[in-house]
Short mmCIF file of C-alpha atoms and ligand atoms in Angstrom, two decimals:
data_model
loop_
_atom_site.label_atom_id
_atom_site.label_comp_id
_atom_site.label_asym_id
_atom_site.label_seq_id
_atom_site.Cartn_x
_atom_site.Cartn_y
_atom_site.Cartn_z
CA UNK A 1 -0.46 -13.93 -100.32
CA UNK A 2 -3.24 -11.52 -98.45
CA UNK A 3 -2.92 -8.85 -97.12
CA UNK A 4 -3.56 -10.75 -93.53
CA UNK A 5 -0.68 -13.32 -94.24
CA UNK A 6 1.50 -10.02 -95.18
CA UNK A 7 1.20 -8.21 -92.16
CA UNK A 8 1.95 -11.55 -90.45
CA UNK A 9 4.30 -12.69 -91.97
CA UNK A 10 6.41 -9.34 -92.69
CA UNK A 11 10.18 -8.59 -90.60
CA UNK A 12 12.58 -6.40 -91.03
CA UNK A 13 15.15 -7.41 -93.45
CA UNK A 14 19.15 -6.12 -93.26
CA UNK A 15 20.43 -8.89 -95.20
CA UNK A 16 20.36 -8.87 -98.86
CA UNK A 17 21.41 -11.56 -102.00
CA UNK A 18 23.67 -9.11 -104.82
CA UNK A 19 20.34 -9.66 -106.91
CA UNK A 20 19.15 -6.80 -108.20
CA UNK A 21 15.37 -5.62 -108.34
CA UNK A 22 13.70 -4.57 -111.90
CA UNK A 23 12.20 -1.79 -112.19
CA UNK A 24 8.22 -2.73 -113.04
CA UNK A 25 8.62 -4.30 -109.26
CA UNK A 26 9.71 -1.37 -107.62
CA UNK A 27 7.44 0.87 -109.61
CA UNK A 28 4.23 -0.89 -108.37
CA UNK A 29 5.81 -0.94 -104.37
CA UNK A 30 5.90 2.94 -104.96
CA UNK A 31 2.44 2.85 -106.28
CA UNK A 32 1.22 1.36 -103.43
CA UNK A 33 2.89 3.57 -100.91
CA UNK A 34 1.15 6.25 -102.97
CA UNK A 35 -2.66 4.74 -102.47
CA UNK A 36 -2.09 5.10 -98.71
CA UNK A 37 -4.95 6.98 -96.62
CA UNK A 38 -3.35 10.80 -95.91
CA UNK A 39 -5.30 13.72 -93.46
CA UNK A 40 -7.09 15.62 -96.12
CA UNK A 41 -6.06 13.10 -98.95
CA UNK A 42 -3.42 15.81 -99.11
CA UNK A 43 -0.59 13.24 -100.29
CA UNK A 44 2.47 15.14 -99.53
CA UNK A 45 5.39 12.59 -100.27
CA UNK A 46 7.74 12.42 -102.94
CA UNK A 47 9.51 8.98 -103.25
CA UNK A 48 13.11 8.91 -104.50
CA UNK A 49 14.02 5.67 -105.14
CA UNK A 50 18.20 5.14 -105.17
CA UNK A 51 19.95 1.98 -107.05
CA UNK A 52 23.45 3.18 -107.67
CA UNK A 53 25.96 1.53 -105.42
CA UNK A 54 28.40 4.66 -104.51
CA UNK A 55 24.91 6.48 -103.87
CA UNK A 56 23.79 3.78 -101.61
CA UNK A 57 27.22 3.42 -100.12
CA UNK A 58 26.98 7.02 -99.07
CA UNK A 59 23.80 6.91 -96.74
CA UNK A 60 25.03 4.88 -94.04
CA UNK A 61 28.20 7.30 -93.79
CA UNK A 62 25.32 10.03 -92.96
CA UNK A 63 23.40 8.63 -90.77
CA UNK A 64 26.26 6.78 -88.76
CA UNK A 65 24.34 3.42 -88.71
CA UNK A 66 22.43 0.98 -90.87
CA UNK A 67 25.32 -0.26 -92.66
CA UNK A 68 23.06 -2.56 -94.59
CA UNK A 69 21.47 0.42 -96.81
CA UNK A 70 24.63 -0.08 -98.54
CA UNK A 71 24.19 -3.88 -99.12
CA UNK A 72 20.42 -3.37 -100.65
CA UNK A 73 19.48 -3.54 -104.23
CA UNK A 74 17.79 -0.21 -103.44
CA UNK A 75 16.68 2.15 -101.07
CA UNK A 76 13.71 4.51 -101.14
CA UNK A 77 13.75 8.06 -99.54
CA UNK A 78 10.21 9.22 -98.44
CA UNK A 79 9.58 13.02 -98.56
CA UNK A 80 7.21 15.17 -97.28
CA UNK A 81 5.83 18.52 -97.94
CA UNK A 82 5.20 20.80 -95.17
CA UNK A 83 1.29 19.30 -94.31
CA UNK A 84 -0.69 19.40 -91.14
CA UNK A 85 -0.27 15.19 -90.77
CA UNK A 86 2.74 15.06 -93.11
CA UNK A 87 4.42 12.40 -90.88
CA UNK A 88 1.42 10.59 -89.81
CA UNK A 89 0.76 10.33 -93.77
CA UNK A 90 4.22 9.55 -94.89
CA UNK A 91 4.57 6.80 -91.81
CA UNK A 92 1.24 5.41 -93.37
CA UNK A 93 3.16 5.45 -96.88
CA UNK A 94 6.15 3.73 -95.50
CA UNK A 95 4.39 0.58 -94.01
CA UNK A 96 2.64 0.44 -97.71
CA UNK A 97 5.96 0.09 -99.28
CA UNK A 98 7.03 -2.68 -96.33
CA UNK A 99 4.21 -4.64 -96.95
CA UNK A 100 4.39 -4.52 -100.77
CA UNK A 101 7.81 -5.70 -100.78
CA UNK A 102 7.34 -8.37 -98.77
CA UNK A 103 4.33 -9.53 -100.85
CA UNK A 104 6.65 -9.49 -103.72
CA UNK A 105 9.25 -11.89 -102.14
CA UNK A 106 11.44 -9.07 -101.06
CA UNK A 107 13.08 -7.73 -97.83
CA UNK A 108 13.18 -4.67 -96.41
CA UNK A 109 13.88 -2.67 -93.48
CA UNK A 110 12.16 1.06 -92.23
CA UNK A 111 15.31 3.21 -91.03
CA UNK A 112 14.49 6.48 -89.53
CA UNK A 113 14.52 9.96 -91.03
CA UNK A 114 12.68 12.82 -89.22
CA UNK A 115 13.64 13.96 -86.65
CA UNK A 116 16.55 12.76 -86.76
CA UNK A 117 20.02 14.99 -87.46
CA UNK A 118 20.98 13.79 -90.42
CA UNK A 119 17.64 13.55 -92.38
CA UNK A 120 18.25 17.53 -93.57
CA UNK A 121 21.93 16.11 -94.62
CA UNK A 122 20.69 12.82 -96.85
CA UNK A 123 17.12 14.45 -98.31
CA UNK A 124 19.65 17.63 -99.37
CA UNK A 125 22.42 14.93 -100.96
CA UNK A 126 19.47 13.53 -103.22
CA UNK A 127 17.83 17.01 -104.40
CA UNK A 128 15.49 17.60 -102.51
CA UNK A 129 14.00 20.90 -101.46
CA UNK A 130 14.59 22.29 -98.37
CA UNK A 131 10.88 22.52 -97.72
CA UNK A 132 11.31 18.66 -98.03
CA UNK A 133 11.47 16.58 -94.84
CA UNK A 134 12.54 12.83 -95.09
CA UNK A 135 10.38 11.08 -92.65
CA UNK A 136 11.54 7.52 -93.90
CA UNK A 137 14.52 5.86 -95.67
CA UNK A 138 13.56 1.96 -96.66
CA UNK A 139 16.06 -0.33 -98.02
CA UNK A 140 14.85 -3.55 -100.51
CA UNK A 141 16.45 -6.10 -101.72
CA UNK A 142 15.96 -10.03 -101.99
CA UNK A 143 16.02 -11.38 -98.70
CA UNK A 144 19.09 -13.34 -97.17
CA UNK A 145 18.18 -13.47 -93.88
CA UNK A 146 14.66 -14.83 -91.98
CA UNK A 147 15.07 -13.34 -88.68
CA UNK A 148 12.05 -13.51 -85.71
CA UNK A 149 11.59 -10.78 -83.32
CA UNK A 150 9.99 -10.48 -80.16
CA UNK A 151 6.11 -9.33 -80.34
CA UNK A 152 4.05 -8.45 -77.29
CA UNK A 153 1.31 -10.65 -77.58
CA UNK A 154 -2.36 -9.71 -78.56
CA UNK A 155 -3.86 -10.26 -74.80
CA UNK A 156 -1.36 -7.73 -73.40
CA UNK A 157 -1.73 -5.08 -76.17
CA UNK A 158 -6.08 -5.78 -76.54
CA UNK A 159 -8.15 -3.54 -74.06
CA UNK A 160 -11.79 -4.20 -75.36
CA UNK A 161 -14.17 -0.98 -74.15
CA UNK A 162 -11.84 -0.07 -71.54
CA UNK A 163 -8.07 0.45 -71.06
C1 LIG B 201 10.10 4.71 -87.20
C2 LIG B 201 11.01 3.52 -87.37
C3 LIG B 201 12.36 3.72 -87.43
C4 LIG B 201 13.24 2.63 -87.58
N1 LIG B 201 14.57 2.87 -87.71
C5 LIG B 201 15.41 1.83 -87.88
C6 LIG B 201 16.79 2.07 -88.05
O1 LIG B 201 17.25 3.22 -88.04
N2 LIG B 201 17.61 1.00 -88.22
C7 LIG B 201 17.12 -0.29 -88.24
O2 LIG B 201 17.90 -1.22 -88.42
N3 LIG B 201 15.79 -0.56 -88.10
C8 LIG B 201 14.92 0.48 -87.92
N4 LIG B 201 13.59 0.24 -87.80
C9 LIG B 201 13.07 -1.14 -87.85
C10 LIG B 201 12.76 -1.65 -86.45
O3 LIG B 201 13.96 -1.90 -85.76
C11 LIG B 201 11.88 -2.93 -86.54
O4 LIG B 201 10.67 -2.61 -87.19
C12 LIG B 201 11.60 -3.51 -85.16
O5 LIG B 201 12.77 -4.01 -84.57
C13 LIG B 201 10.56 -4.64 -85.23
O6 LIG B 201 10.99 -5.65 -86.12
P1 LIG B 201 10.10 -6.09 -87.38
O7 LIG B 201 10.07 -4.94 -88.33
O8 LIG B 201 10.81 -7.27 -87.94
O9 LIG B 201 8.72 -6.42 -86.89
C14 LIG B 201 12.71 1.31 -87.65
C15 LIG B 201 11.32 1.12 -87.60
C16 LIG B 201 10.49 2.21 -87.47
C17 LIG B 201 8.99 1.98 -87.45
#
């Protein structure tokens, strides 16, 4: 797959098979997110990946929505440090992990963190600092669902030299 056919090609997935994810897989979608461009190269995330069940289970009951984090094989909590573009970097971060799950045959799906109510209430529940601020929460698992969505199309979204 390149990188082309993965932007593509990528949705949002909230349905998962029970199949669960190894860990040499989800290793190498972190280290991707990690090799994302950051203002300053400061890199100020943290990545806490979460594969027990009762600890999945417990992050839609937080946020009040996205039932499916429960369903996942895992989910991944990104963190940031306080940074002048710590959102802009961690944002960059989360697309990374999208894209390299998909490239590895998996779904996944971007919930929001930051800003949020609940983010202080879920980054606190998985030890983070209080300095911490969880801009993302992505779930992963192996896709069972193929959904399309609704794009604007390139000729309403392309201004070229002037808007
Ligand atoms: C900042 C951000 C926050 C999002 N939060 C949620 C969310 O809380 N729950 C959810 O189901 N999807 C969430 N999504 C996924 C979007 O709903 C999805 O990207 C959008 O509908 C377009 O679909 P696609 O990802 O398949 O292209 C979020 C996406 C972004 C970028």
């Amino acid at each position: 797959m390149t990188a082309i056919q993965a932007m593509q090609q990528r949705r949002s997935i909230r349905s998962y098979t029970t199949q669960s994810v190894d860990r040499a897989t989800i290793s190498e979608i972190i280290d991707c997110a990690r090799l994302a461009p950051t203002a300053m190269n400061d890199q100020p995330w943290e990545f806490v990946v979460i594969t027990e069940k009762s600890s999945l289970a417990r992050i839609p009951q937080l946020l009040g929505h996205a039932e499916f984090i429960a369903t996942a094989a895992l989910c991944i909590l990104v963190l940031a440090r306080p940074s002048t573009c710590a959102v802009e970097d961690c944002c960059a971060a989360t697309q990374n992990l999208l894209l390299a799950a998909h490239a590895h045959g998996l779904g996944a799906c971007w919930v929001a963190g930051s800003p949020l109510p609940y983010a202080p209430a879920v980054a606190a529940l998985f030890g983070a600092p209080p300095t911490h601020t969880l801009v993302s929460i992505v779930a992963v698992g192996h896709p069972a669902e193929s959904p399309s969505v609704e794009k604007r199309s390139l000729a309403d979204v392309l201004h070229w030299e002037k808007y």
